Structures are given as C-alpha cells and as structure tokens.
Coordinates of C-alpha atoms and ligand atoms in Angstrom, one line a residue:
X1 CA 20.1 47.8 -24.1
X2 CA 21.6 46.6 -20.9
X3 CA 23.7 43.5 -21.5
X4 CA 25.7 41.9 -18.8
X5 CA 28.3 39.1 -18.9
X6 CA 28.2 36.9 -15.8
X7 CA 31.3 34.7 -15.4
X8 CA 31.3 31.5 -13.5
X9 CA 34.3 30.2 -11.5
X10 CA 34.7 27.3 -9.1
X11 CA 38.1 26.8 -7.4
X12 CA 40.9 29.3 -7.7
X13 CA 44.3 28.0 -6.5
X14 CA 47.7 26.7 -7.3
X15 CA 46.7 23.9 -9.7
X16 CA 48.6 22.9 -12.7
X17 CA 47.7 25.0 -15.7
X18 CA 46.2 22.0 -17.5
X19 CA 44.2 19.5 -15.5
X20 CA 43.2 16.3 -17.4
X21 CA 39.4 16.8 -17.0
X22 CA 36.7 18.9 -15.4
X23 CA 38.7 22.0 -16.3
X24 CA 35.8 24.3 -15.5
X25 CA 36.3 23.3 -11.9
X26 CA 39.8 24.9 -11.6
X27 CA 41.5 28.2 -12.2
X28 CA 45.2 28.6 -11.8
X29 CA 45.9 31.6 -9.5
X30 CA 48.3 33.5 -11.7
X31 CA 45.9 33.0 -14.6
X32 CA 43.0 34.3 -12.5
X33 CA 45.1 37.4 -11.6
X34 CA 45.8 38.0 -15.3
X35 CA 42.1 37.7 -16.1
X36 CA 41.2 40.2 -13.4
X37 CA 43.9 42.7 -14.7
X38 CA 42.6 42.2 -18.2
X39 CA 39.1 43.2 -17.3
X40 CA 40.3 46.6 -16.0
X41 CA 42.7 47.1 -18.9
X42 CA 40.1 46.3 -21.5
X43 CA 37.5 48.7 -20.0
X44 CA 35.2 46.3 -18.3
X45 CA 33.3 47.3 -15.2
X46 CA 33.0 44.6 -12.6
X47 CA 29.7 45.1 -10.8
X48 CA 27.8 43.2 -8.1
X49 CA 24.7 41.2 -8.6
X50 CA 22.4 43.8 -6.9
X51 CA 23.7 46.4 -9.3
X52 CA 23.1 44.0 -12.2
X53 CA 19.5 43.5 -11.1
X54 CA 18.9 47.2 -11.0
X55 CA 20.4 47.6 -14.5
X56 CA 18.4 44.7 -15.9
X57 CA 15.2 46.1 -14.4
X58 CA 16.0 49.5 -15.9
X59 CA 16.2 51.1 -12.5
X60 CA 19.8 52.2 -12.8
X61 CA 22.3 53.0 -15.6
X62 CA 24.9 50.4 -16.0
X63 CA 28.6 51.3 -16.4
X64 CA 30.4 50.4 -19.6
X65 CA 30.9 46.7 -20.4
X66 CA 29.5 45.3 -17.1
X67 CA 30.7 42.0 -15.8
X68 CA 29.5 40.0 -12.8
X69 CA 31.9 37.5 -11.1
X70 CA 30.4 34.4 -9.5
X71 CA 32.1 31.6 -7.6
X72 CA 30.2 28.3 -7.1
X73 CA 30.3 26.0 -4.1
X74 CA 32.0 28.3 -1.5
X75 CA 35.5 26.8 -1.5
X76 CA 38.0 27.8 1.1
X77 CA 40.4 28.8 -1.7
X78 CA 38.0 31.7 -2.5
X79 CA 39.1 33.3 0.7
X80 CA 42.7 32.3 0.4
X81 CA 43.4 32.9 -3.3
X82 CA 40.5 34.8 -5.1
X83 CA 39.5 37.3 -2.5
X84 CA 42.9 39.1 -2.1
X85 CA 43.1 39.5 -5.9
X86 CA 39.5 40.8 -6.1
X87 CA 40.1 43.2 -3.2
X88 CA 43.2 44.5 -4.8
X89 CA 41.1 45.6 -7.9
X90 CA 38.1 46.6 -5.8
X91 CA 35.9 44.1 -7.6
X92 CA 32.7 42.9 -6.1
X93 CA 31.8 39.2 -6.4
X94 CA 29.2 36.6 -5.4
X95 CA 30.0 33.3 -3.7
X96 CA 27.4 30.6 -3.7
X97 CA 27.6 28.4 -0.6
X98 CA 26.1 24.9 -0.1
X99 CA 24.3 25.6 3.2
X100 CA 24.3 22.0 4.5
X101 CA 28.0 21.4 3.9
X102 CA 29.7 24.4 5.5
X103 CA 33.1 23.4 6.8
X104 CA 32.9 20.1 5.0
X105 CA 34.1 19.1 1.5
X106 CA 32.6 19.0 -2.0
X107 CA 31.8 15.3 -1.7
X108 CA 29.4 15.5 -4.7
X109 CA 32.4 15.6 -7.1
X110 CA 33.6 12.2 -5.9
X111 CA 31.5 10.1 -8.3
X112 CA 33.0 12.1 -11.1
X113 CA 36.5 11.0 -10.0
X114 CA 37.5 14.3 -8.5
X115 CA 39.1 14.9 -5.1
X116 CA 36.6 16.8 -2.8
X117 CA 37.9 20.2 -1.8
X118 CA 37.3 22.0 1.5
X119 CA 34.3 24.3 1.7
X120 CA 34.2 27.4 3.9
X121 CA 32.7 27.1 7.4
X122 CA 30.3 29.6 8.9
X123 CA 33.0 31.9 10.3
X124 CA 34.8 32.0 6.9
X125 CA 31.6 32.7 5.1
X126 CA 30.9 35.6 7.6
X127 CA 34.4 36.9 6.8
X128 CA 33.6 36.9 3.1
X129 CA 30.4 38.8 3.8
X130 CA 32.2 41.3 6.0
X131 CA 34.8 41.9 3.3
X132 CA 31.8 43.1 1.2
X133 CA 31.3 40.1 -1.1
X134 CA 27.8 38.8 -1.7
X135 CA 26.9 35.3 -0.4
X136 CA 24.2 33.4 -2.2
X137 CA 22.7 30.0 -1.9
X138 CA 23.7 26.9 -3.8
X139 CA 21.0 24.8 -2.0
X140 CA 21.4 22.6 1.1
X141 CA 23.0 19.5 -0.5
X142 CA 23.9 20.3 -4.1
X143 CA 21.4 18.1 -5.9
X144 CA 20.2 18.3 -9.6
X145 CA 17.0 20.1 -8.9
X146 CA 15.4 19.0 -12.1
X147 CA 15.7 15.4 -10.9
X148 CA 14.2 15.6 -7.4
X149 CA 10.6 15.8 -6.3
X150 CA 8.7 19.1 -5.6
X151 CA 9.0 18.9 -1.9
X152 CA 12.8 18.4 -2.0
X153 CA 13.1 21.3 -4.5
X154 CA 11.2 23.6 -2.1
X155 CA 13.2 22.5 0.9
X156 CA 16.6 22.8 -0.8
X157 CA 15.7 26.4 -1.7
X158 CA 13.9 27.6 1.4
X159 CA 16.0 25.9 4.1
X160 CA 19.4 26.9 2.5
X161 CA 18.2 30.5 2.4
X162 CA 17.2 30.5 6.0
X163 CA 20.4 28.7 7.1
X164 CA 22.7 31.2 5.3
X165 CA 20.7 34.2 6.6
X166 CA 21.2 32.8 10.1
X167 CA 24.9 32.5 9.5
X168 CA 25.3 36.0 8.0
X169 CA 22.6 37.9 9.9
X170 CA 21.6 39.4 6.6
X171 CA 19.3 38.6 3.7
X172 CA 20.2 36.1 1.0
X173 CA 18.7 37.1 -2.3
X174 CA 20.6 35.2 -4.8
X175 CA 20.5 31.5 -5.8
X176 CA 22.6 29.4 -8.1
X177 CA 21.2 26.1 -9.4
X178 CA 23.7 23.3 -8.8
X179 CA 25.0 21.9 -12.2
X180 CA 22.8 24.6 -13.7
X181 CA 20.0 22.0 -13.3
X182 CA 16.7 23.7 -13.2
X183 CA 13.2 23.4 -14.6
X184 CA 10.0 25.5 -14.3
X185 CA 9.2 23.9 -10.9
X186 CA 12.6 25.0 -9.6
X187 CA 12.2 28.5 -10.9
X188 CA 8.7 28.9 -9.3
X189 CA 10.1 27.4 -6.1
X190 CA 12.9 30.0 -6.2
X191 CA 10.3 32.8 -6.6
X192 CA 8.2 31.4 -3.8
X193 CA 11.3 31.2 -1.5
X194 CA 11.9 34.9 -2.1
X195 CA 15.1 34.8 -4.3
X196 CA 15.7 37.8 -6.5
X197 CA 18.0 36.1 -8.9
X198 CA 18.9 32.6 -10.0
X199 CA 21.9 31.8 -12.1
X200 CA 22.3 28.9 -14.6
X201 CA 25.1 27.6 -16.8
X202 CA 23.4 28.6 -20.1
X203 CA 26.5 30.3 -21.7
X204 CA 25.0 33.5 -22.9
X205 CA 24.9 37.2 -22.1
X206 CA 22.2 38.4 -19.7
X207 CA 19.7 41.0 -21.1
X208 CA 16.4 42.5 -19.8
X209 CA 14.6 39.8 -21.8
X210 CA 15.9 37.2 -19.3
X211 CA 13.9 36.1 -16.3
X212 CA 16.0 37.2 -13.3
X213 CA 15.6 33.7 -11.9
X214 CA 17.3 32.1 -14.9
X215 CA 20.3 34.4 -15.6
X216 CA 22.8 32.8 -18.0
X217 CA 26.5 32.6 -17.2
X218 CA 29.7 31.9 -19.1
X219 CA 32.0 29.3 -17.5
X220 CA 35.7 30.1 -17.3
X221 CA 37.7 27.0 -18.0
X222 CA 41.1 26.3 -16.8
X223 CA 42.4 26.4 -20.3
X224 CA 41.3 30.1 -20.6
X225 CA 44.0 32.7 -20.7
X226 CA 43.1 36.3 -20.1
X227 CA 42.7 36.6 -23.8
X228 CA 40.4 33.5 -23.8
X229 CA 38.2 35.2 -21.2
X230 CA 38.2 38.4 -23.3
X231 CA 37.0 36.3 -26.3
X232 CA 34.3 34.7 -24.1
X233 CA 33.1 38.2 -23.1
X234 CA 32.9 39.3 -26.7
X235 CA 31.5 36.1 -28.2
X236 CA 27.7 35.9 -28.5
X237 CA 27.4 32.3 -27.2
X238 CA 24.0 30.8 -28.1
X239 CA 22.5 28.8 -25.2
X240 CA 22.1 25.1 -25.7
X241 CA 18.5 25.2 -24.5
X242 CA 15.9 27.9 -24.8
X243 CA 15.9 29.8 -21.5
X244 CA 13.1 29.0 -19.0
X245 CA 10.9 32.0 -18.2
X246 CA 8.0 32.3 -15.9
X247 CA 5.1 33.5 -18.1
Ligands
ZN1 ZN1 28.2 23.6 -7.6

C-alpha cells in the first residue's frame, strides 16, 4: 500500500540549536542540511505533492520510502537557507504562502510571544515557483478556520487561491490549514474552492485511506537531529483526533 510521510517545517535559518519554546517553528540550518542528507543516505525518495497525489490515487507507482517536504508560512528564509540545500539534493518541496501578507511579517505569532519573521513578497514567491518548487495557499490572513464563520472560511480559501494564482500565473492546487485548524466546513470549502490537497498537523503517515483534503503531516521540531527525523519517519504516530473525511 502507498504510504507517504509528509514533513512539516516552518523557518530554516541560523537559530540557536535550542530555542526556549515553539521549537516546531525553527530549524537550525546545519541541522536541516544533515536531515536532508540523511534522507538520501537512508534510501528515502523525496517527491512533490503532485506525485504524492498520483500515488495515493493509485495512478502512479511511488518510489521507495516516499517523503514530501512542506514549509509553512512562506518565510524569506526558505529562499535564503532551505532552497539552496534542497536544490543541491534535487529535492522538490511545497511552500505555503499567506496570500494577504506577502512581503510583510508573520504578525500572527506576536500574541504567542514570538518575534514576527519576514515573509516572501510576490517577486520572491515567483522566484520560488521558477526554481521548480510548488507554492500552495496558507489562506489570506492565517486564521484558525474552525473558529471563523462560513463566509470567512470560503473567502480565506477562494481569495487566497486567486491571489496566488495571479502572482504566479499558474494554478494553485494545494492548501495548508493554518495551525492545522480545520473542520468539515473547511474541508468542503476547500473542495468547493478547487483545491486538490489540504494538509493538517495530524502527526501520522498518509495512506490512500486519507481524504486528500486532510492529509496528515509530521512536524519537525528544532530539537530533532537527523536521527530524530529518521525516527519520526519510522514511527507510526497515531493522530490525536480521528481524521475528518468527506463521506
Ligand atoms: Zn502557519
């Protein structure tokens, strides 16, 4: 059976190896480089989201030990730190951008006591797209979709898709729910908006039994060495909540 590990990263950069909190937000650059080298050394095949979709639908044969790399929020440090390492390995990856905050900062982290970090502007996002990476939507304004009304859910999904498609001049098929926050309304709205996949933070391996609009991911924490990531890939990880599926 096709089983795919999706890994979730946020910022990659020259942070201390141990931040006091919110460690899923940061990945130290040398550690990231070691994790990427480990994937190759241990026989993992890094594939793009479109290839993952084809595999999960049974339309294509997946390579051995498939892994999808995702980067939330669209930080400038993706371009500066992560992209050169990914390119050196020939790895595809998906970056989820907050369409209404291009060229601004991750202001939503402020209430959590974190310093907002710069987000890529339209030109930088186009550069990422031209480098062959996939750009997906992370909504317009990064809300918890399960906590906003139906109209706002629909707007966050449809408007961000259109805005990013205008920026890139190409289709945007992939969505990531901010904070992993989603409910059945959000999943239906994602389908109505025309998304092919939606990713969550459910900490499990993706299989054909998953709804493509609620694909689980495993977060990489700053404390994870390359061995830690390897362990995460091997571990079963049971999701904290039963996955939402459209019936
Ligand atoms: Zn986010």
